[in-house]
Short mmCIF file of C-alpha atoms in Angstrom, two decimals:
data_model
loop_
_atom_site.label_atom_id
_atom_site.label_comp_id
_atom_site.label_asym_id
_atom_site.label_seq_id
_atom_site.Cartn_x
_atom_site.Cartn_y
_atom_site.Cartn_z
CA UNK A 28 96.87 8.04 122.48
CA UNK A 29 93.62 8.36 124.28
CA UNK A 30 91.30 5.54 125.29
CA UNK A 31 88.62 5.16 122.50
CA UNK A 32 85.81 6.62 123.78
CA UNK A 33 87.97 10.30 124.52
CA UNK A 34 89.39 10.17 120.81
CA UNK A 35 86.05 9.87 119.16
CA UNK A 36 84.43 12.89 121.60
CA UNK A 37 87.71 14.85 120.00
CA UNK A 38 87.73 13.49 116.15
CA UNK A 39 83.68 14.28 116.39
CA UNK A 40 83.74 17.67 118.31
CA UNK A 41 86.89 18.50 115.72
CA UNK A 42 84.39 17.59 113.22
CA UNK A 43 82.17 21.29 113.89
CA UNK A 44 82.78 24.30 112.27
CA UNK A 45 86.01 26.44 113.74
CA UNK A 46 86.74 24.24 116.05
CA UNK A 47 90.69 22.94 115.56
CA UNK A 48 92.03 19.63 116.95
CA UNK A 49 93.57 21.76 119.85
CA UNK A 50 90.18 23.21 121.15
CA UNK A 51 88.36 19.56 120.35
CA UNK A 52 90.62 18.21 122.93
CA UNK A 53 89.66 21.26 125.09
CA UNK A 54 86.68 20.81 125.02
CA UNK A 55 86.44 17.34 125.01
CA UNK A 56 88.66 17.53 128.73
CA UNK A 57 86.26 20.20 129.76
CA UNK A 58 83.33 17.65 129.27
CA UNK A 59 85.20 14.85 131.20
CA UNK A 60 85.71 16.83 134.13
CA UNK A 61 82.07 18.45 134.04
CA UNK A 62 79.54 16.88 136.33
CA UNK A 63 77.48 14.03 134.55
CA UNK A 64 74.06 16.15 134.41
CA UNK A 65 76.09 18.84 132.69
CA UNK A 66 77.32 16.82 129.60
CA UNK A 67 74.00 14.96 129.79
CA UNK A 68 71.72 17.99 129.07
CA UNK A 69 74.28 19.08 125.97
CA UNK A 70 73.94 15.50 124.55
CA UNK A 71 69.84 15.48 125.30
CA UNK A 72 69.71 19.38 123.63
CA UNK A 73 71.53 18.19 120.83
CA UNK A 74 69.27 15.17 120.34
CA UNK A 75 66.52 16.83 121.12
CA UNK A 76 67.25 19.54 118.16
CA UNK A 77 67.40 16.44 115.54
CA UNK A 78 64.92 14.67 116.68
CA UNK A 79 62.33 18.02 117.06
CA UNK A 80 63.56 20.44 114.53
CA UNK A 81 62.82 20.06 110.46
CA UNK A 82 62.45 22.50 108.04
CA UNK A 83 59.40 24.45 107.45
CA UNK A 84 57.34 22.91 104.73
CA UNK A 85 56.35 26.77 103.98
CA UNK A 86 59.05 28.76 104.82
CA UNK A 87 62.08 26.98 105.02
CA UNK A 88 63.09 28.44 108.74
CA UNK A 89 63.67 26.03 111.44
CA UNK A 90 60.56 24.53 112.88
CA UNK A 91 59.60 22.38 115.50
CA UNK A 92 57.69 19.39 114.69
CA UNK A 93 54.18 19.54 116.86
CA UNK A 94 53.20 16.23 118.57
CA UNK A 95 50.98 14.08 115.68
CA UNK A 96 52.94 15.93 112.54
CA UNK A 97 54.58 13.75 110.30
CA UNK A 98 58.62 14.51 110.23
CA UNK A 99 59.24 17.42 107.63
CA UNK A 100 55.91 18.52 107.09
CA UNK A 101 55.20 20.84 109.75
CA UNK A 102 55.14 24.46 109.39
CA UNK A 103 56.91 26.86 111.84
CA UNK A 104 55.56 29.52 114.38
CA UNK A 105 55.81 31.95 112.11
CA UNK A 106 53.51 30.73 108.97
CA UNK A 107 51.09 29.02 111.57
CA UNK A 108 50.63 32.43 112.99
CA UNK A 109 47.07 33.60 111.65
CA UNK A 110 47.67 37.27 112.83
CA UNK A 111 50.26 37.50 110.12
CA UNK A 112 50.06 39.48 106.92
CA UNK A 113 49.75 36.83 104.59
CA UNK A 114 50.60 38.65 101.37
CA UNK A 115 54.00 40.34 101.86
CA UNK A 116 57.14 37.48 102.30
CA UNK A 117 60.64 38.58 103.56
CA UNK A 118 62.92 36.60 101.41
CA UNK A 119 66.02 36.19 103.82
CA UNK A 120 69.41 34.08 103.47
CA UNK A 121 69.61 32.27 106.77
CA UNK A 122 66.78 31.64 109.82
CA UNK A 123 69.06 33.42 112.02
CA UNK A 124 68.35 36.33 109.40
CA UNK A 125 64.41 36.04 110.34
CA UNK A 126 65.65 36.90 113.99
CA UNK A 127 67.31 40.04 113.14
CA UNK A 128 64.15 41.09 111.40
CA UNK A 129 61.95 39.81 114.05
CA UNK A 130 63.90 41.86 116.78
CA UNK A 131 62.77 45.58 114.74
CA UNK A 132 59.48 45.00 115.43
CA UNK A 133 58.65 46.19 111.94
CA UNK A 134 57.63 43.96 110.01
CA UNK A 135 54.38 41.56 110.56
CA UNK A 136 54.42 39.13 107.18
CA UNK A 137 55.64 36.04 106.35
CA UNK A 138 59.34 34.61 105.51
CA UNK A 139 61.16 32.48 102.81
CA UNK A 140 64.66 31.07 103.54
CA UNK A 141 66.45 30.49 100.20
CA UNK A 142 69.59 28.67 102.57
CA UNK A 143 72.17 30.67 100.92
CA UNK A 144 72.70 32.88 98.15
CA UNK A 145 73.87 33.17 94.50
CA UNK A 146 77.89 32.91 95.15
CA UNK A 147 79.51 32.66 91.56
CA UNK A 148 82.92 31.75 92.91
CA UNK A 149 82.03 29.47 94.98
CA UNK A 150 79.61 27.97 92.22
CA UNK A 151 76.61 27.95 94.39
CA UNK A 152 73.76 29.29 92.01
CA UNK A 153 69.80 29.55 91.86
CA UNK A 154 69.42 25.61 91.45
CA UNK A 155 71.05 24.83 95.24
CA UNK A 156 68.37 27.49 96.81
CA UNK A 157 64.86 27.63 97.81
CA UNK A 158 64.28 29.76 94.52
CA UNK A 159 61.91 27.56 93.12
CA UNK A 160 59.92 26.70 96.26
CA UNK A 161 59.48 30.63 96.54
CA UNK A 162 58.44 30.98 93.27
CA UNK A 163 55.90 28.43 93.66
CA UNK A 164 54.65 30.38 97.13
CA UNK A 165 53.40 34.04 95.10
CA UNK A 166 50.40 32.35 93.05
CA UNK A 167 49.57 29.60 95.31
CA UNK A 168 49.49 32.33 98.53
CA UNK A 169 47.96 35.40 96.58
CA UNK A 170 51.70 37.24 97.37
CA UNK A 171 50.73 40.73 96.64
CA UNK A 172 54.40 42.13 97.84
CA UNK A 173 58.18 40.25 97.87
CA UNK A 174 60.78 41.93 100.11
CA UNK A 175 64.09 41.22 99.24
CA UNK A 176 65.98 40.85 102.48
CA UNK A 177 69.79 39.17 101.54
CA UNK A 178 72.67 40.54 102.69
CA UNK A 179 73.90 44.03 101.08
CA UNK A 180 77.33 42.36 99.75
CA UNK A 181 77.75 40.82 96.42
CA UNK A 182 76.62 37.79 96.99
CA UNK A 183 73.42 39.12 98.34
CA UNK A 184 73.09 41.55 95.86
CA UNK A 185 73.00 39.28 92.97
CA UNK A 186 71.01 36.77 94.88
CA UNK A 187 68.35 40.05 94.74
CA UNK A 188 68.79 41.05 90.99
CA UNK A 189 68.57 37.33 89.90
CA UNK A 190 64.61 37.06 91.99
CA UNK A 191 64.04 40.51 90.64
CA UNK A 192 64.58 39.55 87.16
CA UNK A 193 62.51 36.29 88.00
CA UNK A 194 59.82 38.01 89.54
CA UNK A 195 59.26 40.71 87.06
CA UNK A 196 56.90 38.17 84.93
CA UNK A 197 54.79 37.58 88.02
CA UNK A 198 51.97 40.16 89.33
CA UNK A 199 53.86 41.06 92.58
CA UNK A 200 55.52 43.74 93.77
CA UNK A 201 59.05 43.57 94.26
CA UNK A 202 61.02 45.25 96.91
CA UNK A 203 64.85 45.65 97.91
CA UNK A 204 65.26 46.69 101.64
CA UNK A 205 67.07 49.90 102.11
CA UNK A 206 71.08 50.09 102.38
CA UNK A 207 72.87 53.10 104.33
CA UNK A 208 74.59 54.45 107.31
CA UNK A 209 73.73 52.70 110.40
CA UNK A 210 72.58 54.54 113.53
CA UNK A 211 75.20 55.95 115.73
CA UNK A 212 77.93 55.68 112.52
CA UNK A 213 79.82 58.76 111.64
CA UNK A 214 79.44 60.43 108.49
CA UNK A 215 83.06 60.85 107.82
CA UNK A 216 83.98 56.79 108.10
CA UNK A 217 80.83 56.19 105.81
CA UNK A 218 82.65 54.39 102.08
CA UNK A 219 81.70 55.55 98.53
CA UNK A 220 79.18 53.12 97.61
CA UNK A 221 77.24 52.63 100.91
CA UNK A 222 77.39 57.05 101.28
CA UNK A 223 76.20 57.04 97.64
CA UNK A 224 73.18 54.72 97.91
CA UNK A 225 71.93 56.36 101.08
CA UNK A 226 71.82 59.39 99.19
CA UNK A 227 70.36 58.07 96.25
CA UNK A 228 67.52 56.49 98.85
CA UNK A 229 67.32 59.72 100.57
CA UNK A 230 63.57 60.71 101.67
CA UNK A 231 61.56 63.94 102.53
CA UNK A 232 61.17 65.54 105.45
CA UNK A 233 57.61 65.71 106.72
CA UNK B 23 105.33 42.71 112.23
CA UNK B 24 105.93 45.19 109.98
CA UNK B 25 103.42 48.00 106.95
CA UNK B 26 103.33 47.77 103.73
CA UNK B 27 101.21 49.43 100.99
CA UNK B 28 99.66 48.43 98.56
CA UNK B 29 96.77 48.59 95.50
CA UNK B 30 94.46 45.71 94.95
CA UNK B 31 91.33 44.49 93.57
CA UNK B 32 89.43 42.41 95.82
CA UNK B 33 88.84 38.73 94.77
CA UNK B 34 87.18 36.77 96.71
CA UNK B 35 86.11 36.17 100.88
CA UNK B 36 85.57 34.18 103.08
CA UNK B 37 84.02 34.06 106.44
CA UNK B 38 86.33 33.58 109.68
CA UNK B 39 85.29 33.24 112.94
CA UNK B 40 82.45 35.40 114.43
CA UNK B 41 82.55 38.76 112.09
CA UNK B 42 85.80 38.51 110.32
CA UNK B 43 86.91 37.52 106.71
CA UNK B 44 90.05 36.25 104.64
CA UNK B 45 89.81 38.72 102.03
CA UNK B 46 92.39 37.79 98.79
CA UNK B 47 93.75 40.67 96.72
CA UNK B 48 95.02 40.88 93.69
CA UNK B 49 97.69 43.64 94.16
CA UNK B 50 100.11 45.50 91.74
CA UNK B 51 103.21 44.82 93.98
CA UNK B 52 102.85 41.91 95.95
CA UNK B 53 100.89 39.33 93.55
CA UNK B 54 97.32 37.73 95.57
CA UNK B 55 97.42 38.21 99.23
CA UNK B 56 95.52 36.94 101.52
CA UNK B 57 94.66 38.97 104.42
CA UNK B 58 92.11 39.01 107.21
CA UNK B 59 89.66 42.19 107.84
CA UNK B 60 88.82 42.47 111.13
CA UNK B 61 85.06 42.63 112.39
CA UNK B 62 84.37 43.46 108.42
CA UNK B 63 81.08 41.66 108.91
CA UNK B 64 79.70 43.70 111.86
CA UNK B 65 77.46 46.58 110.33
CA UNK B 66 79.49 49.45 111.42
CA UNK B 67 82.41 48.51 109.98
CA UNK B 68 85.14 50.82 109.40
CA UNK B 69 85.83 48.74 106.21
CA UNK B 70 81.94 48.86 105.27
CA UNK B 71 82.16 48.02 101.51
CA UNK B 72 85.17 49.02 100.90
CA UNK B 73 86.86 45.04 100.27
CA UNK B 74 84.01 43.44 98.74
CA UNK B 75 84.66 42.27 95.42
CA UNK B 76 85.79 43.85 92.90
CA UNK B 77 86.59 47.03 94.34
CA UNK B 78 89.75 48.52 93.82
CA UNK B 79 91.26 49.87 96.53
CA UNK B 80 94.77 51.36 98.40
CA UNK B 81 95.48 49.59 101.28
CA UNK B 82 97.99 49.29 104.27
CA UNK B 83 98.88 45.99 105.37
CA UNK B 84 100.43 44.15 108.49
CA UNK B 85 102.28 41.47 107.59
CA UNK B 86 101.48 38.54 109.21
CA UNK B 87 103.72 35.65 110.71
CA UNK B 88 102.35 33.17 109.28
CA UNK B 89 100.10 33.03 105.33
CA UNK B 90 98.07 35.51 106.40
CA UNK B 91 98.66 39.36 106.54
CA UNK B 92 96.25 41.70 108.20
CA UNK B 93 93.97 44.93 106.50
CA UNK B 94 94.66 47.83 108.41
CA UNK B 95 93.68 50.24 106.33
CA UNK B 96 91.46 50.63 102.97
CA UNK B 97 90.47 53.63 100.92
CA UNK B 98 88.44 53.38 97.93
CA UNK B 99 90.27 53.65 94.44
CA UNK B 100 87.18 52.90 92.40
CA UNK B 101 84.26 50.41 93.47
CA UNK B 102 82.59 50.23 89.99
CA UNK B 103 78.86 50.66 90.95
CA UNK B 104 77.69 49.72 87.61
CA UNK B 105 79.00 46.30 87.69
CA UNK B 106 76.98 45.61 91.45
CA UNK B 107 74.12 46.94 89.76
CA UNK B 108 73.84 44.65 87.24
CA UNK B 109 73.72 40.71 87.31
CA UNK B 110 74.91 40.31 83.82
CA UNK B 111 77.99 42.88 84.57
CA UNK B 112 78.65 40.98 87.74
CA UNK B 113 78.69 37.71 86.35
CA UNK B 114 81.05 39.00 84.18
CA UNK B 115 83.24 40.93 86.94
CA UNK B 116 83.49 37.22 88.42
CA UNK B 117 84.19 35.15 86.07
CA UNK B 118 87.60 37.59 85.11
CA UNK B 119 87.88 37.51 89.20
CA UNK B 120 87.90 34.05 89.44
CA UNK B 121 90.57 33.48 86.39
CA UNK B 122 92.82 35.86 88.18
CA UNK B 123 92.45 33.58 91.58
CA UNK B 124 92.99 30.72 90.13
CA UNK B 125 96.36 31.71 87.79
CA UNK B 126 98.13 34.79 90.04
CA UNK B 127 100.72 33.61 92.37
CA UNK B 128 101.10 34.35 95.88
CA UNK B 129 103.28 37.21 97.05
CA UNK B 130 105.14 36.92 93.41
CA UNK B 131 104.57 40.46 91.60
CA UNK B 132 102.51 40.73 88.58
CA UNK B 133 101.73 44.40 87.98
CA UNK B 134 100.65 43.78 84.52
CA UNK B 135 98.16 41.34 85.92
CA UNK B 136 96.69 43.66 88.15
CA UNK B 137 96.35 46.91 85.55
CA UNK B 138 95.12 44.57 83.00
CA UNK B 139 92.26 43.22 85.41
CA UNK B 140 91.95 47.07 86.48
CA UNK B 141 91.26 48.58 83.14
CA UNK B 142 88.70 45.48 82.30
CA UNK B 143 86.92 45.76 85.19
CA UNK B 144 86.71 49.74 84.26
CA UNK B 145 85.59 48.77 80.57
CA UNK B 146 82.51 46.64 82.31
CA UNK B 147 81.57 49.44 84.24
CA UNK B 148 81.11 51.13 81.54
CA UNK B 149 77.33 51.89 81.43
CA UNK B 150 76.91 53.13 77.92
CA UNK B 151 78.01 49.91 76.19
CA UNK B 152 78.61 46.04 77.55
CA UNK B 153 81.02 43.62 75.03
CA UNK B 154 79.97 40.36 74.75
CA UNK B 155 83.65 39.89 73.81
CA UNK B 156 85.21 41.60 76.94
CA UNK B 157 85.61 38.03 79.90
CA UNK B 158 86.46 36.28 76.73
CA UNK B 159 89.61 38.80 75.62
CA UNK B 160 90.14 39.06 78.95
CA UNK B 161 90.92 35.21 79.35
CA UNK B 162 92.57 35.10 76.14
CA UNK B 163 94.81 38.16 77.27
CA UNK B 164 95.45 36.09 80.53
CA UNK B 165 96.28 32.96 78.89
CA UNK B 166 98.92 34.84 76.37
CA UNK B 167 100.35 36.58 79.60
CA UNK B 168 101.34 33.11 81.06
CA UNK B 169 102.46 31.54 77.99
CA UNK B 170 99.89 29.83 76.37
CA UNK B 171 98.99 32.66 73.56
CA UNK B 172 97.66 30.36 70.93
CA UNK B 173 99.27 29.68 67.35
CA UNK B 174 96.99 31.15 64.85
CA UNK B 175 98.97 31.79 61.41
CA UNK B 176 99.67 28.10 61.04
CA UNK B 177 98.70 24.66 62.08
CA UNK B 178 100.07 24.15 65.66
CA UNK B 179 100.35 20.51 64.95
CA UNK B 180 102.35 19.83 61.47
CA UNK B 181 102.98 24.05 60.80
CA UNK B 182 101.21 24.03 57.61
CA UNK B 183 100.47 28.03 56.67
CA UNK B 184 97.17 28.97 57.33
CA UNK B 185 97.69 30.79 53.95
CA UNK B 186 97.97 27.05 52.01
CA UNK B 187 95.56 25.18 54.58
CA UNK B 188 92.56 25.74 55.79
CA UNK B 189 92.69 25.64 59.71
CA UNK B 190 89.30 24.07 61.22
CA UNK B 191 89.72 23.10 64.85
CA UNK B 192 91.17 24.55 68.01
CA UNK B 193 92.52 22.85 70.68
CA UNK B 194 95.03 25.11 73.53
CA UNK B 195 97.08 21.77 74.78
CA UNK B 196 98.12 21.20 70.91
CA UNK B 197 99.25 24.82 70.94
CA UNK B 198 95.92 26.27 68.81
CA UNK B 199 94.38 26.47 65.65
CA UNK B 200 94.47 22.59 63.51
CA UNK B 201 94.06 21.66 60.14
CA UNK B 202 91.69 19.07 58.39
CA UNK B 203 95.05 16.27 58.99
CA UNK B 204 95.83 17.02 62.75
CA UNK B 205 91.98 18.36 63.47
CA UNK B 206 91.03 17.77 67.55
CA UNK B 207 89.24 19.09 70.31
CA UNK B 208 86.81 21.86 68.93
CA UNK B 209 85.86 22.80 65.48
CA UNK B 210 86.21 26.36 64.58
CA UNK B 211 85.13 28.59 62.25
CA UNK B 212 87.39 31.13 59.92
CA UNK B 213 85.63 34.12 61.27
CA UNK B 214 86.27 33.18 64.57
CA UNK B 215 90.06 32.74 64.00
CA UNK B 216 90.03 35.67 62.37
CA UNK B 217 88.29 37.96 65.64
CA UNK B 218 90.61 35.69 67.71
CA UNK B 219 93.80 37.19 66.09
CA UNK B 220 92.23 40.73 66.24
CA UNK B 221 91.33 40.44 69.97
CA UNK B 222 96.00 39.12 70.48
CA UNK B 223 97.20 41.10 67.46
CA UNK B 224 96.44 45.12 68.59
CA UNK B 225 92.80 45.13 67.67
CA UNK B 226 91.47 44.64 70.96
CA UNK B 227 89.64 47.95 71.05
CA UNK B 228 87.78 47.17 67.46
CA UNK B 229 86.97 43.96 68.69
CA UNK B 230 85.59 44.70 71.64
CA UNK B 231 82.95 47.68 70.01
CA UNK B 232 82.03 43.28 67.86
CA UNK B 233 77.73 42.92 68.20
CA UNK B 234 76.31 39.90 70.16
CA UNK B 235 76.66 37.72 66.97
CA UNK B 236 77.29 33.70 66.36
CA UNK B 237 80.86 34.66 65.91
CA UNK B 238 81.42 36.23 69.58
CA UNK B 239 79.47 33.82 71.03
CA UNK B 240 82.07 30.93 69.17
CA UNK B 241 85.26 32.92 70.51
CA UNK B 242 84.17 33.09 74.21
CA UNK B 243 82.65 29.39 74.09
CA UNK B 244 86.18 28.80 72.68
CA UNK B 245 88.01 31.11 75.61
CA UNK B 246 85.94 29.50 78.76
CA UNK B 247 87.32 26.16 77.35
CA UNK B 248 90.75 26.85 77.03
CA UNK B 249 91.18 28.77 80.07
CA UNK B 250 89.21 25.88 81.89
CA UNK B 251 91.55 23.79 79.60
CA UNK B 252 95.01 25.60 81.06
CA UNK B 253 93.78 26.04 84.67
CA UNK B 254 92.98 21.87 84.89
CA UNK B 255 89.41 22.62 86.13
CA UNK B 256 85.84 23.85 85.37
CA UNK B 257 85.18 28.14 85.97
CA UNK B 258 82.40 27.82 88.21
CA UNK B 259 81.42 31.84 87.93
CA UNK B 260 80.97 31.20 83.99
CA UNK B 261 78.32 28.53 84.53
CA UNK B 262 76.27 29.45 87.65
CA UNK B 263 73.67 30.98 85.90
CA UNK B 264 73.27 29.02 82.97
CA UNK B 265 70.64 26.59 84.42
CA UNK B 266 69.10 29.61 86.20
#
C-alpha cells in the first residue's frame, strides 16, 4: 500500500506497547511531515538509550554506562553515590518506582529492582526476578535493614510475603512500607481493607 | 448504553493505558465480564482496593458497545483480608481464581459457579484452620459442575465393580478410576479413591477438617492434573511457587 520504507516505520512503531495500527500510521505521517532534525533527534535519543543505558550491575535500575566501563557492568548514580546509606535497600518493582521514592525526599539508601513481581496468574514467579541477586546483596553489603517497597495490590503483596519469608533466615531487618489514605482523600470514599490497615498502622500523637 | 447490577468476585487485571485496568468478574448473573475501571491505578482512586482480586463485591455496570463493559460503581461485599495476608492462602485464592477464568463463560449465567467460588474463598479465609484439601475439592467440585465428575464405583474403562476389582489408576479423559486390565495415566491409591468419593458424595465438610497427610497430598496432585487435564493446559498459579 505504502512504499517500503513508510510500511516498516508503521509495522515497527505498531510494534510498541498501546500503540494500534491506526495511531502507527499516525504517527508514522506525523514523522514524514516533521522537519528532518526533528525525526533525527528521536532516532539519535533512541539510539543513544541502547547504546548508553544497561542495567545496574548492583541495583538493577537503569544506568548509564560511563566512558571506559565495559557494557553491563556499570553501576548507576544511585549505588555510585558514596553519601548514601549503604545498609538499608528499597526493594522496588520497576526503576520508574525508584523515581517516585526519590521525589519524597525521604529516603537516602540504596535500591534493588526485582523487574516485576510474583503474579500467579500470569505465572511469573520468584525465578523470573532479581530475587536471587538481592539475596546475594544483604551478606555481601552488610544490609542491616530491607524495605519492602512493591506495589500495595496482590501482586505486590505476595511479591513482599514471599522476600519476607526468605529473609526471615537472614540477620536483617525486614520492613513493609506503610499502606493508607492518601493526602487530600476523603474519609468517607476510603474501602474496607485500605481504612482497616491504616487503622491497624495507626501511630501516637506526640 | 445502558446499568446493570451485579455481584462478582474479581479474577484477574490487567493494565490499560495510562492508569486504567480490564478487570474480569466472575458474577452470579451475567457469567465473567470483562470490564474496564477507570483511573483504578491512580492512588486516590475511588475504586482503591475494592476490584483487586478476590474481593467480592456489588457492582453497577455500563454496558459497553463493544466486549468490554465499564465499572461504575463498586461496594465491598467481603474482601477476605486473611487470604492477602497470607502467601500460602493466596496461592490458594489463585489457583481456584484461575480455574474459574479459564472454565466460566462469558456473559452466560452460572450462579452456582459464582456461590460455590464465594463460599470457598470464605472457607480460606478462615483464620482458625487452612485444608490442604480445599483448591483440590474445589477443582474436583468444578470439574463435576461441567460434566466431567469422575466414575469412582467401577472401572471407567470395561465397568468392572470396584466391589469385585481392585481399581489402581486414574485417568479423567478415560472417565476415572481403572483397573489392573485397562490401568493408564496415574496410579492411585484405595485411600485416595476413597477421600475422592467423600470430597463428590456429601462428605465435603468431613473431608475438608482431612490432616496434611500422603493421602491429601495424592488427591490434589491427582485434582491439579485432571483439571489441567480438562482445561487442555498447565495452571500456572498452582506451580509458581514450587521452584521458589
Amino acid at each position: 500500500m505504502y512504499a517500503a520504507p513508510v510500511q516498516d516505520l508503521i509495522d515497527e512503531l505498531g510494534r510498541l506497547p498501546g500503540i494500534g495500527p491506526k495511531s502507527a500510521q499516525r504517527i508514522a505521517f506525523y514523522l514524514l511531515k516533521a522537519p528532518s532534525e526533528d525525526a533525527l533527534r528521536l532516532s539519535h535519543a533512541i539510539s543513544l538509550v541502547k547504546e548508553r543505558i544497561s542495567w545496574c550491575r548492583r541495583c538493577f535500575n537503569v544506568s548509564e554506562t560511563a566512558t571506559g566501563d565495559v557494557a553491563g557492568q556499570s553501576e548507576c548514580e544511585i549505588c555510585r553515590d558514596d553519601r548514601r546509606d549503604k545498609t538499608t535497600v528499597c526493594v522496588v518493582e520497576e526503576p520508574r518506582d525508584i523515581v517516585a521514592v526519590e521525589k519524597t525526599r525521604e529516603y537516602r539508601g540504596r535500591y534493588h529492582v526485582l523487574q516485576g513481581a510474583i503474579n500467579p496468574i500470569e505465572g511469573v514467579g520468584p525465578d523470573q526476578l532479581r530475587v536471587r541477586e538481592l539475596l546475594a546483596r544483604i551478606d555481601a553489603e552488610a544490609i542491616v535493614e530491607v524495605i519492602v517497597c512493591t506495589n500495595p495490590n496482590i501482586e505486590g503483596d505476595a511479591t513482599a510475603m514471599y522476600l519476607a519469608s526468605l529473609l526471615r533466615a537472614l540477620p536483617v531487618k525486614v520492613t513493609r512500607i506503610a499502606s493508607g489514605l492518601p493526602v487530600g482523600g476523603d474519609l468517607e470514599y476510603a474501602d474496607e481493607l485500605t481504612l482497616g490497615r491504616a487503622l491497624e498502622g495507626r501511630r501516637e500523637l506526640a | 448504553m445502558s446499568l446493570y447490577r451485579d455481584q462478582g468476585v474479581a479474577l484477574r487485571h490487567y493494565k490499560l493505558g495510562e492508569a486504567d485496568r480490564i478487570v474480569v468478574f466472575m458474577t452470579a448473573g451475567h457469567g465473567k465480564v470483562r470490564a474496564v475501571a477507570k483511573g483504578i491505578r491512580k492512588t486516590k482512586s475511588r475504586f482503591g482496593s475494592r476490584l483487586e482480586p478476590p474481593t467480592n463485591v456489588s457492582l453497577l455496570f455500563y454496558e459497553g458497545r463493544g466486549e468490554l463493559d465499564i465499572v461504575s460503581q463498586a461496594e465491598s461485599i467481603d474482601h477476605f483480608r486473611p487470604i492477602r495476608d497470607d502467601l500460602g492462602r493466596m496461592t490458594d485464592a489463585m489457583s481456584m481464581l484461575e480455574a474459574v477464568d479459564q472454565t466460566a463463560q462469558e456473559r452466560q449465567p452460572d450462579a452456582r459457579l459464582y456461590q460455590m467460588l464465594v463460599a470457598a474463598l470464605r472457607t480460606l479465609a478462615d483464620r482458625e484452620r487452612r485444608s490442604p484439601l480445599l483448591v483440590a475439592a474445589f477443582y474436583w467440585k468444578l470439574l463435576s459442575m461441567e460434566g466431567f465428575g469422575p466414575i469412582l464405583e467401577q472401572c471407567a474403562s470395561c465397568s468392572a465393580p470396584a466391589s469385585g476389582v481392585a481399581l489402581v489408576a486414574f485417568d479423567l479423559t478415560q472417565g476415572g478410576a481403572l483397573c489392573r486390565d485397562c490401568r493408564q495415566g496415574l496410579p492411585v491409591s484405595p485411600e485416595a479413591l476413597q477421600l475422592l468419593g467423600r470430597i463428590l458424595g456429601g462428605g465435603l465438610a468431613g473431608a475438608l477438617q482431612e490432616p496434611d497427610s500422603a493421602v491429601t497430598s495424592e488427591v490434589a496432585a491427582l485434582a491439579t492434573h485432571s483439571m489441567e487435564q480438562h482445561l487442555e493446559r498447565r495452571l500456572r498459579a498452582v506451580h509458581v511457587l514450587d521452584h521458589g
